[in-house]
PDB file of C-alpha atoms and ligand atoms in Angstrom:
ATOM      1  CA  UNK A 289      -9.832 -15.634 -13.511  1.00 43.00           C
ATOM      2  CA  UNK A 290      -6.619 -14.355 -11.974  1.00 55.00           C
ATOM      3  CA  UNK A 291      -5.139 -11.362 -13.791  1.00 50.00           C
ATOM      4  CA  UNK A 292      -1.780 -11.164 -12.063  1.00 54.00           C
ATOM      5  CA  UNK A 293      -0.367 -14.597 -11.346  1.00 54.00           C
ATOM      6  CA  UNK A 294      -0.060 -15.769 -14.947  1.00 52.00           C
ATOM      7  CA  UNK A 295      -2.488 -18.646 -14.495  1.00 51.00           C
ATOM      8  CA  UNK A 296      -4.323 -17.797 -17.715  1.00 46.00           C
ATOM      9  CA  UNK A 297      -2.747 -18.565 -21.075  1.00 39.00           C
ATOM     10  CA  UNK A 298      -0.778 -21.563 -19.852  1.00 42.00           C
ATOM     11  CA  UNK A 299      -2.525 -24.094 -22.107  1.00 40.00           C
ATOM     12  CA  UNK A 300       0.221 -26.051 -23.821  1.00 40.00           C
ATOM     13  CA  UNK A 301      -0.248 -27.935 -27.099  1.00 46.00           C
ATOM     14  CA  UNK A 302       3.036 -29.440 -28.298  1.00 49.00           C
ATOM     15  CA  UNK A 303       1.904 -29.358 -31.911  1.00 52.00           C
ATOM     16  CA  UNK A 304       1.200 -25.652 -31.838  1.00 54.00           C
ATOM     17  CA  UNK A 305       4.282 -23.436 -32.051  1.00 57.00           C
ATOM     18  CA  UNK A 306       2.299 -20.274 -31.384  1.00 61.00           C
ATOM     19  CA  UNK A 307       0.909 -21.682 -28.137  1.00 62.00           C
ATOM     20  CA  UNK A 308       4.408 -22.753 -27.106  1.00 64.00           C
ATOM     21  CA  UNK A 309       5.751 -19.181 -27.519  1.00 67.00           C
ATOM     22  CA  UNK A 310       2.784 -17.889 -25.594  1.00 69.00           C
ATOM     23  CA  UNK A 311       3.651 -20.275 -22.782  1.00 72.00           C
ATOM     24  CA  UNK A 312       7.285 -19.108 -22.692  1.00 73.00           C
ATOM     25  CA  UNK A 313       6.018 -15.497 -22.411  1.00 79.00           C
ATOM     26  CA  UNK A 314       3.684 -16.392 -19.602  1.00 79.00           C
ATOM     27  CA  UNK A 315       6.420 -18.298 -17.732  1.00 80.00           C
ATOM     28  CA  UNK A 316       8.651 -15.201 -17.952  1.00 82.00           C
ATOM     29  CA  UNK A 317       5.848 -12.965 -16.627  1.00 82.00           C
ATOM     30  CA  UNK A 318       5.113 -15.439 -13.841  1.00 81.00           C
ATOM     31  CA  UNK A 319       8.811 -15.559 -12.882  1.00 85.00           C
ATOM     32  CA  UNK A 320       9.011 -11.758 -12.754  1.00 83.00           C
ATOM     33  CA  UNK A 321       5.834 -11.512 -10.648  1.00 88.00           C
ATOM     34  CA  UNK A 322       7.123 -14.093  -8.173  1.00 91.00           C
ATOM     35  CA  UNK A 323      10.518 -12.324  -7.909  1.00 93.00           C
ATOM     36  CA  UNK A 324       8.792  -9.050  -6.996  1.00 94.00           C
ATOM     37  CA  UNK A 325       6.598 -10.949  -4.545  1.00 96.00           C
ATOM     38  CA  UNK A 326       9.622 -12.582  -2.901  1.00 96.00           C
ATOM     39  CA  UNK A 327      11.200  -9.147  -2.407  1.00 97.00           C
ATOM     40  CA  UNK A 328       8.086  -7.931  -0.535  1.00 98.00           C
ATOM     41  CA  UNK A 329       7.810 -11.223   1.383  1.00 98.00           C
ATOM     42  CA  UNK A 330      11.373 -10.818   2.669  1.00 98.00           C
ATOM     43  CA  UNK A 331      10.533  -7.278   3.752  1.00 98.00           C
ATOM     44  CA  UNK A 332       7.367  -8.522   5.573  1.00 98.00           C
ATOM     45  CA  UNK A 333       9.348 -11.238   7.347  1.00 98.00           C
ATOM     46  CA  UNK A 334      11.941  -8.702   8.516  1.00 98.00           C
ATOM     47  CA  UNK A 335       9.140  -6.429   9.766  1.00 98.00           C
ATOM     48  CA  UNK A 336       7.591  -9.326  11.738  1.00 97.00           C
ATOM     49  CA  UNK A 337      10.914 -10.589  13.063  1.00 96.00           C
ATOM     50  CA  UNK A 338      11.798  -7.133  14.389  1.00 96.00           C
ATOM     51  CA  UNK A 339       8.658  -7.387  16.519  1.00 95.00           C
ATOM     52  CA  UNK A 340       9.245 -11.047  17.305  1.00 95.00           C
ATOM     53  CA  UNK A 341       5.753 -11.751  15.919  1.00 97.00           C
ATOM     54  CA  UNK A 342       4.739 -15.175  14.589  1.00 98.00           C
ATOM     55  CA  UNK A 343       2.819 -15.088  11.303  1.00 98.00           C
ATOM     56  CA  UNK A 344       0.690 -17.906   9.909  1.00 98.00           C
ATOM     57  CA  UNK A 345      -0.818 -17.969   6.430  1.00 98.00           C
ATOM     58  CA  UNK A 346      -4.071 -19.987   6.177  1.00 98.00           C
ATOM     59  CA  UNK A 347      -4.789 -21.438   2.742  1.00 98.00           C
ATOM     60  CA  UNK A 348      -7.608 -23.713   1.585  1.00 98.00           C
ATOM     61  CA  UNK A 349     -10.517 -24.110  -0.782  1.00 98.00           C
ATOM     62  CA  UNK A 350     -13.498 -21.825  -0.043  1.00 98.00           C
ATOM     63  CA  UNK A 351     -15.513 -22.860   2.989  1.00 98.00           C
ATOM     64  CA  UNK A 352     -13.110 -25.309   4.687  1.00 98.00           C
ATOM     65  CA  UNK A 353     -13.544 -23.328   7.916  1.00 98.00           C
ATOM     66  CA  UNK A 354     -10.587 -20.908   7.986  1.00 98.00           C
ATOM     67  CA  UNK A 355     -12.536 -18.003   9.490  1.00 99.00           C
ATOM     68  CA  UNK A 356     -14.382 -20.312  11.895  1.00 99.00           C
ATOM     69  CA  UNK A 357     -11.029 -21.670  13.079  1.00 99.00           C
ATOM     70  CA  UNK A 358      -9.656 -18.129  13.415  1.00 98.00           C
ATOM     71  CA  UNK A 359     -12.690 -16.986  15.445  1.00 98.00           C
ATOM     72  CA  UNK A 360     -12.074 -19.792  17.941  1.00 98.00           C
ATOM     73  CA  UNK A 361      -8.291 -19.325  17.880  1.00 98.00           C
ATOM     74  CA  UNK A 362      -8.463 -15.571  18.462  1.00 98.00           C
ATOM     75  CA  UNK A 363     -10.923 -16.123  21.318  1.00 98.00           C
ATOM     76  CA  UNK A 364      -8.611 -18.681  22.927  1.00 98.00           C
ATOM     77  CA  UNK A 365      -5.452 -16.593  22.619  1.00 97.00           C
ATOM     78  CA  UNK A 366      -6.471 -12.995  23.122  1.00 95.00           C
ATOM     79  CA  UNK A 367      -6.640 -13.076  26.919  1.00 93.00           C
ATOM     80  CA  UNK A 368      -2.897 -13.596  27.021  1.00 95.00           C
ATOM     81  CA  UNK A 369      -1.524 -12.659  23.593  1.00 96.00           C
ATOM     82  CA  UNK A 370      -1.913  -9.822  21.127  1.00 96.00           C
ATOM     83  CA  UNK A 371      -3.365 -11.000  17.862  1.00 97.00           C
ATOM     84  CA  UNK A 372      -3.797  -9.307  14.478  1.00 98.00           C
ATOM     85  CA  UNK A 373      -5.699 -10.829  11.567  1.00 98.00           C
ATOM     86  CA  UNK A 374      -5.374 -10.004   7.874  1.00 98.00           C
ATOM     87  CA  UNK A 375      -8.372 -11.228   5.908  1.00 98.00           C
ATOM     88  CA  UNK A 376      -8.280 -11.828   2.163  1.00 98.00           C
ATOM     89  CA  UNK A 377     -11.386 -12.175   0.009  1.00 98.00           C
ATOM     90  CA  UNK A 378     -12.344 -11.057  -3.472  1.00 97.00           C
ATOM     91  CA  UNK A 379     -15.192  -8.998  -2.064  1.00 98.00           C
ATOM     92  CA  UNK A 380     -16.845  -7.969   1.219  1.00 98.00           C
ATOM     93  CA  UNK A 381     -15.753  -7.250   4.770  1.00 98.00           C
ATOM     94  CA  UNK A 382     -17.641 -10.299   6.097  1.00 98.00           C
ATOM     95  CA  UNK A 383     -14.653 -12.240   7.440  1.00 98.00           C
ATOM     96  CA  UNK A 384     -12.931  -9.230   9.069  1.00 98.00           C
ATOM     97  CA  UNK A 385     -16.253  -8.368  10.739  1.00 98.00           C
ATOM     98  CA  UNK A 386     -16.508 -11.932  12.081  1.00 98.00           C
ATOM     99  CA  UNK A 387     -13.062 -11.562  13.691  1.00 98.00           C
ATOM    100  CA  UNK A 388     -13.975  -8.115  15.126  1.00 98.00           C
ATOM    101  CA  UNK A 389     -17.149  -9.598  16.566  1.00 98.00           C
ATOM    102  CA  UNK A 390     -15.109 -11.950  18.759  1.00 98.00           C
ATOM    103  CA  UNK A 391     -12.933  -9.027  19.855  1.00 96.00           C
ATOM    104  CA  UNK A 392     -10.006  -9.415  17.462  1.00 97.00           C
ATOM    105  CA  UNK A 393      -8.381  -6.662  15.420  1.00 97.00           C
ATOM    106  CA  UNK A 394      -8.697  -7.363  11.714  1.00 98.00           C
ATOM    107  CA  UNK A 395      -7.925  -5.684   8.409  1.00 98.00           C
ATOM    108  CA  UNK A 396      -9.764  -6.833   5.274  1.00 98.00           C
ATOM    109  CA  UNK A 397      -8.077  -6.916   1.866  1.00 98.00           C
ATOM    110  CA  UNK A 398     -10.416  -7.157  -1.126  1.00 98.00           C
ATOM    111  CA  UNK A 399      -8.525  -8.609  -4.067  1.00 97.00           C
ATOM    112  CA  UNK A 400     -11.187  -7.877  -6.721  1.00 97.00           C
ATOM    113  CA  UNK A 401     -10.382 -10.015  -9.774  1.00 95.00           C
ATOM    114  CA  UNK A 402      -7.278 -11.544  -8.168  1.00 95.00           C
ATOM    115  CA  UNK A 403      -7.518 -15.025  -6.674  1.00 96.00           C
ATOM    116  CA  UNK A 404      -4.778 -14.868  -4.017  1.00 97.00           C
ATOM    117  CA  UNK A 405      -3.061 -12.519  -1.596  1.00 98.00           C
ATOM    118  CA  UNK A 406       0.435 -11.311  -2.450  1.00 97.00           C
ATOM    119  CA  UNK A 407       3.158 -10.041  -0.156  1.00 98.00           C
ATOM    120  CA  UNK A 408       2.781  -6.418  -1.272  1.00 97.00           C
ATOM    121  CA  UNK A 409      -0.915  -6.342  -0.292  1.00 97.00           C
ATOM    122  CA  UNK A 410      -0.126  -7.953   3.048  1.00 98.00           C
ATOM    123  CA  UNK A 411       2.694  -5.479   3.772  1.00 98.00           C
ATOM    124  CA  UNK A 412       0.203  -2.620   3.361  1.00 98.00           C
ATOM    125  CA  UNK A 413      -2.297  -4.409   5.607  1.00 98.00           C
ATOM    126  CA  UNK A 414       0.336  -4.501   8.368  1.00 98.00           C
ATOM    127  CA  UNK A 415       0.354  -0.663   8.327  1.00 97.00           C
ATOM    128  CA  UNK A 416      -3.309  -0.714   9.437  1.00 97.00           C
ATOM    129  CA  UNK A 417      -2.782  -3.093  12.354  1.00 97.00           C
ATOM    130  CA  UNK A 418      -1.027  -2.833  15.687  1.00 92.00           C
ATOM    131  CA  UNK A 419       1.506  -5.634  15.400  1.00 95.00           C
ATOM    132  CA  UNK A 420       2.988  -5.884  18.857  1.00 93.00           C
ATOM    133  CA  UNK A 421       6.040  -7.617  20.377  1.00 94.00           C
ATOM    134  CA  UNK A 422       5.594 -11.386  20.769  1.00 94.00           C
ATOM    135  CA  UNK A 423       2.212 -11.360  19.045  1.00 97.00           C
ATOM    136  CA  UNK A 424       0.393 -13.544  16.531  1.00 98.00           C
ATOM    137  CA  UNK A 425      -0.404 -12.453  13.003  1.00 98.00           C
ATOM    138  CA  UNK A 426      -2.921 -14.635  11.208  1.00 98.00           C
ATOM    139  CA  UNK A 427      -3.399 -14.172   7.476  1.00 98.00           C
ATOM    140  CA  UNK A 428      -6.456 -15.774   5.884  1.00 98.00           C
ATOM    141  CA  UNK A 429      -5.805 -16.165   2.184  1.00 98.00           C
ATOM    142  CA  UNK A 430      -8.469 -16.134  -0.531  1.00 98.00           C
ATOM    143  CA  UNK A 431     -10.261 -19.502  -0.687  1.00 98.00           C
ATOM    144  CA  UNK A 432      -8.546 -21.204  -3.630  1.00 97.00           C
ATOM    145  CA  UNK A 433      -6.486 -24.398  -3.778  1.00 97.00           C
ATOM    146  CA  UNK A 434      -4.239 -23.277  -6.637  1.00 97.00           C
ATOM    147  CA  UNK A 435      -2.791 -19.752  -6.903  1.00 96.00           C
ATOM    148  CA  UNK A 436      -2.139 -18.900  -3.203  1.00 97.00           C
ATOM    149  CA  UNK A 437       0.362 -21.794  -3.093  1.00 97.00           C
ATOM    150  CA  UNK A 438       2.921 -19.830  -5.112  1.00 95.00           C
ATOM    151  CA  UNK A 439       2.930 -16.631  -3.066  1.00 97.00           C
ATOM    152  CA  UNK A 440       5.148 -16.347  -0.018  1.00 98.00           C
ATOM    153  CA  UNK A 441       3.597 -13.626   2.174  1.00 98.00           C
ATOM    154  CA  UNK A 442       6.486 -13.470   4.627  1.00 98.00           C
ATOM    155  CA  UNK A 443       4.791 -15.902   7.009  1.00 98.00           C
ATOM    156  CA  UNK A 444       6.645 -18.271   9.341  1.00 98.00           C
ATOM    157  CA  UNK A 445       4.175 -21.141   8.947  1.00 98.00           C
ATOM    158  CA  UNK A 446       1.713 -22.012   6.247  1.00 98.00           C
ATOM    159  CA  UNK A 447      -1.424 -23.847   7.318  1.00 98.00           C
ATOM    160  CA  UNK A 448      -3.463 -25.722   4.708  1.00 98.00           C
ATOM    161  CA  UNK A 449      -6.989 -26.377   5.967  1.00 98.00           C
ATOM    162  CA  UNK A 450      -8.903 -29.277   4.415  1.00 98.00           C
ATOM    163  CA  UNK A 451     -12.387 -30.214   5.534  1.00 98.00           C
ATOM    164  CA  UNK A 452     -13.890 -33.679   5.526  1.00 98.00           C
ATOM    165  CA  UNK A 453     -16.510 -32.700   2.937  1.00 98.00           C
ATOM    166  CA  UNK A 454     -13.858 -32.048   0.281  1.00 98.00           C
ATOM    167  CA  UNK A 455     -12.561 -35.596  -0.283  1.00 98.00           C
ATOM    168  CA  UNK A 456      -9.363 -37.238   0.965  1.00 98.00           C
ATOM    169  CA  UNK A 457      -7.736 -37.101  -2.484  1.00 98.00           C
ATOM    170  CA  UNK A 458      -7.251 -33.318  -2.527  1.00 98.00           C
ATOM    171  CA  UNK A 459      -3.577 -33.349  -1.429  1.00 98.00           C
ATOM    172  CA  UNK A 460      -2.770 -35.463  -4.513  1.00 98.00           C
ATOM    173  CA  UNK A 461      -4.856 -33.355  -6.887  1.00 98.00           C
ATOM    174  CA  UNK A 462      -3.555 -30.001  -5.640  1.00 98.00           C
ATOM    175  CA  UNK A 463       0.003 -30.933  -4.653  1.00 98.00           C
ATOM    176  CA  UNK A 464       1.484 -27.401  -4.680  1.00 97.00           C
ATOM    177  CA  UNK A 465      -0.891 -26.296  -1.960  1.00 98.00           C
ATOM    178  CA  UNK A 466       0.177 -29.168   0.296  1.00 98.00           C
ATOM    179  CA  UNK A 467       3.841 -29.115  -0.692  1.00 98.00           C
ATOM    180  CA  UNK A 468       4.286 -25.517   0.475  1.00 98.00           C
ATOM    181  CA  UNK A 469       2.300 -25.987   3.710  1.00 98.00           C
ATOM    182  CA  UNK A 470       4.313 -27.200   6.713  1.00 98.00           C
ATOM    183  CA  UNK A 471       1.072 -27.799   8.666  1.00 98.00           C
ATOM    184  CA  UNK A 472      -2.322 -29.212   7.673  1.00 98.00           C
ATOM    185  CA  UNK A 473      -5.565 -28.882   9.640  1.00 99.00           C
ATOM    186  CA  UNK A 474      -8.218 -31.490   8.852  1.00 99.00           C
ATOM    187  CA  UNK A 475     -11.423 -29.723   9.910  1.00 99.00           C
ATOM    188  CA  UNK A 476     -15.079 -30.753  10.276  1.00 99.00           C
ATOM    189  CA  UNK A 477     -14.288 -34.127  11.847  1.00 98.00           C
ATOM    190  CA  UNK A 478     -17.815 -33.963  13.355  1.00 98.00           C
ATOM    191  CA  UNK A 479     -19.094 -34.743   9.842  1.00 98.00           C
ATOM    192  CA  UNK A 480     -17.043 -37.951   9.430  1.00 98.00           C
ATOM    193  CA  UNK A 481     -20.045 -40.265  10.092  1.00 98.00           C
ATOM    194  CA  UNK A 482     -21.884 -38.673   7.155  1.00 98.00           C
ATOM    195  CA  UNK A 483     -19.186 -38.321   4.473  1.00 98.00           C
ATOM    196  CA  UNK A 484     -16.922 -40.741   2.592  1.00 98.00           C
ATOM    197  CA  UNK A 485     -13.703 -39.274   3.937  1.00 98.00           C
ATOM    198  CA  UNK A 486     -10.950 -41.608   5.093  1.00 98.00           C
ATOM    199  CA  UNK A 487      -8.770 -39.621   7.518  1.00 98.00           C
ATOM    200  CA  UNK A 488      -5.900 -42.122   7.392  1.00 98.00           C
ATOM    201  CA  UNK A 489      -5.888 -42.067   3.599  1.00 98.00           C
ATOM    202  CA  UNK A 490      -5.939 -38.262   3.651  1.00 98.00           C
ATOM    203  CA  UNK A 491      -2.933 -38.172   5.998  1.00 98.00           C
ATOM    204  CA  UNK A 492      -1.097 -40.711   3.805  1.00 98.00           C
ATOM    205  CA  UNK A 493      -1.817 -38.503   0.795  1.00 98.00           C
ATOM    206  CA  UNK A 494      -0.566 -35.401   2.620  1.00 98.00           C
ATOM    207  CA  UNK A 495       2.669 -37.232   3.503  1.00 98.00           C
ATOM    208  CA  UNK A 496       3.144 -38.397  -0.102  1.00 98.00           C
ATOM    209  CA  UNK A 497       3.403 -34.705  -0.964  1.00 98.00           C
ATOM    210  CA  UNK A 498       5.177 -33.448   2.158  1.00 98.00           C
ATOM    211  CA  UNK A 499       6.624 -36.208   4.320  1.00 98.00           C
ATOM    212  CA  UNK A 500       7.166 -34.206   7.506  1.00 98.00           C
ATOM    213  CA  UNK A 501       3.887 -32.215   7.474  1.00 98.00           C
ATOM    214  CA  UNK A 502       2.408 -31.540  10.920  1.00 98.00           C
ATOM    215  CA  UNK A 503      -1.270 -32.614  10.962  1.00 98.00           C
ATOM    216  CA  UNK A 504      -4.085 -31.547  13.295  1.00 98.00           C
ATOM    217  CA  UNK A 505      -7.494 -33.227  13.212  1.00 98.00           C
ATOM    218  CA  UNK A 506     -10.241 -31.096  14.686  1.00 98.00           C
ATOM    219  CA  UNK A 507     -13.802 -29.904  14.610  1.00 99.00           C
ATOM    220  CA  UNK A 508     -14.261 -26.182  15.030  1.00 98.00           C
ATOM    221  CA  UNK A 509     -17.974 -26.862  15.560  1.00 98.00           C
ATOM    222  CA  UNK A 510     -17.642 -29.246  18.523  1.00 98.00           C
ATOM    223  CA  UNK A 511     -14.272 -27.980  19.747  1.00 98.00           C
ATOM    224  CA  UNK A 512     -12.725 -31.458  19.524  1.00 98.00           C
ATOM    225  CA  UNK A 513      -8.973 -31.174  18.922  1.00 98.00           C
ATOM    226  CA  UNK A 514      -8.881 -27.390  19.401  1.00 98.00           C
ATOM    227  CA  UNK A 515      -6.839 -27.578  22.619  1.00 98.00           C
ATOM    228  CA  UNK A 516      -3.979 -29.378  20.890  1.00 98.00           C
ATOM    229  CA  UNK A 517      -4.041 -26.786  18.102  1.00 98.00           C
ATOM    230  CA  UNK A 518      -3.988 -23.840  20.506  1.00 98.00           C
ATOM    231  CA  UNK A 519      -1.203 -25.441  22.579  1.00 98.00           C
ATOM    232  CA  UNK A 520       0.940 -25.742  19.463  1.00 98.00           C
ATOM    233  CA  UNK A 521       0.377 -22.052  18.656  1.00 98.00           C
ATOM    234  CA  UNK A 522       1.372 -21.046  22.191  1.00 97.00           C
ATOM    235  CA  UNK A 523       4.537 -23.141  21.884  1.00 97.00           C
ATOM    236  CA  UNK A 524       5.523 -21.102  18.815  1.00 96.00           C
ATOM    237  CA  UNK A 525       5.520 -17.853  20.792  1.00 93.00           C
ATOM    238  CA  UNK A 526       7.397 -19.506  23.683  1.00 91.00           C
ATOM    239  CA  UNK A 527      10.071 -20.783  21.267  1.00 90.00           C
ATOM    240  CA  UNK A 528      10.477 -17.271  19.843  1.00 84.00           C
ATOM    241  CA  UNK A 529      10.802 -15.675  23.262  1.00 80.00           C
ATOM    242  CA  UNK A 530      13.407 -18.282  24.262  1.00 79.00           C
ATOM    243  CA  UNK A 531      15.501 -17.727  21.163  1.00 72.00           C
ATOM    244  CA  UNK A 532      15.912 -13.950  21.602  1.00 65.00           C
TER     245      UNK A 532
HETATM  246  N1  GTP B  91     -19.994 -29.085  10.606  1.00 93.13           N
HETATM  247  C1  GTP B  91     -19.025 -28.192  10.664  1.00 93.13           C
HETATM  248  N2  GTP B  91     -19.130 -27.041  10.002  1.00 93.13           N
HETATM  249  C2  GTP B  91     -18.106 -26.167  10.070  1.00 93.13           C
HETATM  250  C3  GTP B  91     -16.931 -26.431  10.835  1.00 93.13           C
HETATM  251  N3  GTP B  91     -16.085 -25.385  10.675  1.00 93.13           N
HETATM  252  C4  GTP B  91     -16.711 -24.504   9.883  1.00 93.13           C
HETATM  253  N4  GTP B  91     -17.936 -24.956   9.515  1.00 93.13           N
HETATM  254  C5  GTP B  91     -18.932 -24.300   8.656  1.00 93.13           C
HETATM  255  O1  GTP B  91     -18.388 -24.249   7.341  1.00 93.13           O
HETATM  256  C6  GTP B  91     -18.867 -23.077   6.662  1.00 93.13           C
HETATM  257  C7  GTP B  91     -17.693 -22.290   6.089  1.00 93.13           C
HETATM  258  O2  GTP B  91     -16.903 -21.826   7.175  1.00 93.13           O
HETATM  259  P1  GTP B  91     -15.942 -20.566   7.050  1.00 93.13           P
HETATM  260  O3  GTP B  91     -15.218 -20.466   8.332  1.00 93.13           O
HETATM  261  O4  GTP B  91     -16.685 -19.378   6.563  1.00 93.13           O
HETATM  262  O5  GTP B  91     -14.967 -21.077   5.899  1.00 93.13           O
HETATM  263  P2  GTP B  91     -13.776 -20.273   5.179  1.00 93.13           P
HETATM  264  O6  GTP B  91     -12.719 -21.264   4.865  1.00 93.13           O
HETATM  265  O7  GTP B  91     -13.371 -19.121   6.002  1.00 93.13           O
HETATM  266  O8  GTP B  91     -14.484 -19.788   3.849  1.00 93.13           O
HETATM  267  P3  GTP B  91     -13.939 -18.681   2.790  1.00 93.13           P
HETATM  268  O9  GTP B  91     -13.395 -17.541   3.552  1.00 93.13           O
HETATM  269  O10 GTP B  91     -15.160 -18.328   2.006  1.00 93.13           O
HETATM  270  O11 GTP B  91     -12.909 -19.398   1.967  1.00 93.13           O
HETATM  271  C8  GTP B  91     -19.665 -22.295   7.691  1.00 93.13           C
HETATM  272  O12 GTP B  91     -21.027 -22.574   7.508  1.00 93.13           O
HETATM  273  C9  GTP B  91     -19.181 -22.860   9.019  1.00 93.13           C
HETATM  274  O13 GTP B  91     -20.129 -22.750  10.065  1.00 93.13           O
HETATM  275  C10 GTP B  91     -16.847 -27.669  11.543  1.00 93.13           C
HETATM  276  O14 GTP B  91     -15.884 -28.006  12.234  1.00 93.13           O
HETATM  277  N5  GTP B  91     -17.915 -28.517  11.393  1.00 93.13           N
HETATM  278 MG1   MG B  92     -13.204 -17.104   5.488  1.00 93.13          MG
END
C-alpha cells in the first residue's frame, strides 16, 4: 500500500462521522503532497527546457510492455539522438539493466513501499544522468494504473501503455490514468487473435475520457507499428529545435 500519496484511509461512509473527518484529513494531506510535488515538477520542467530536452512519462499497469517498448525505442533513436532513461520500480535494477544492455544510459529508482514516482525522486535521478541538448528523457513509472496518474514529474508528454491482454474497458475503469495521458500506446497487437480485446471499443473508451488523445497501435514483439511511433518521437525533437 502507498504510504505517501494518501490513497489509504479514503474509505467514505456517509453515516459515519468519524470516517468523514478522517477523509477530510486525508484530502488535506493529499493536497499538501501534490502541492510539494508540483513545485518539484516545475523545477524539473525548467531543468529540461534549459537543455531543450523532451521528457516522456510512461505509465501503465505492470507488464503492459513499457520496458520492452523503451528497449526498442532507445535502440531506434540512439544512433542519432542522446537518450536518458529513468526507471521506477518498487525493487530491483532489472529494468535499468535491460536498458543498459541495449546501450542506453539508465538510472533506476527503487520506491520501496511507494507505488508511484514523484517529481522529487525524478529530479534527483536527473543528477545521475547526462541530459544533453536536444535529447530524449524517458521516465518509466511504477506499474500501477492508479497513483502515478496524480503525479506530474515535469514531463512534456505522458504516455499510457495498455496491452491487449488487459481488456478494452480499462480506460473507463481507471479514468484518471487516461485523462492525464495525452498519448496512449495499445501494445501487444500480435495477441489480438487470441484475446477478447476490441481495439475500436478501446479507442472509443479512451476518447470518452480524453477526446483528443493520440493513439498508437503496435506490437513491440513483431515490430508492427513501431516506425510510426518512432517517427512521432523524432518529430517532437524537430519541433523543439524549430521553436528555439
Ligand atoms: N506478445 C507480446 N509480448 C510482449 C509485447 N511487449 C512486451 N511483451 C512481453 O510482456 C512482458 C512484460 O513486458 P515488460 O516490458 O517487462 O513490461 P513493463 O510494463 O515494463 O512491466 P513492469 O515494469 O513490471 O510494469 C514481457 O514478457 C514481454 O516480453 C508484445 O508486443 N507482444
Ligand atoms: Mg518495466
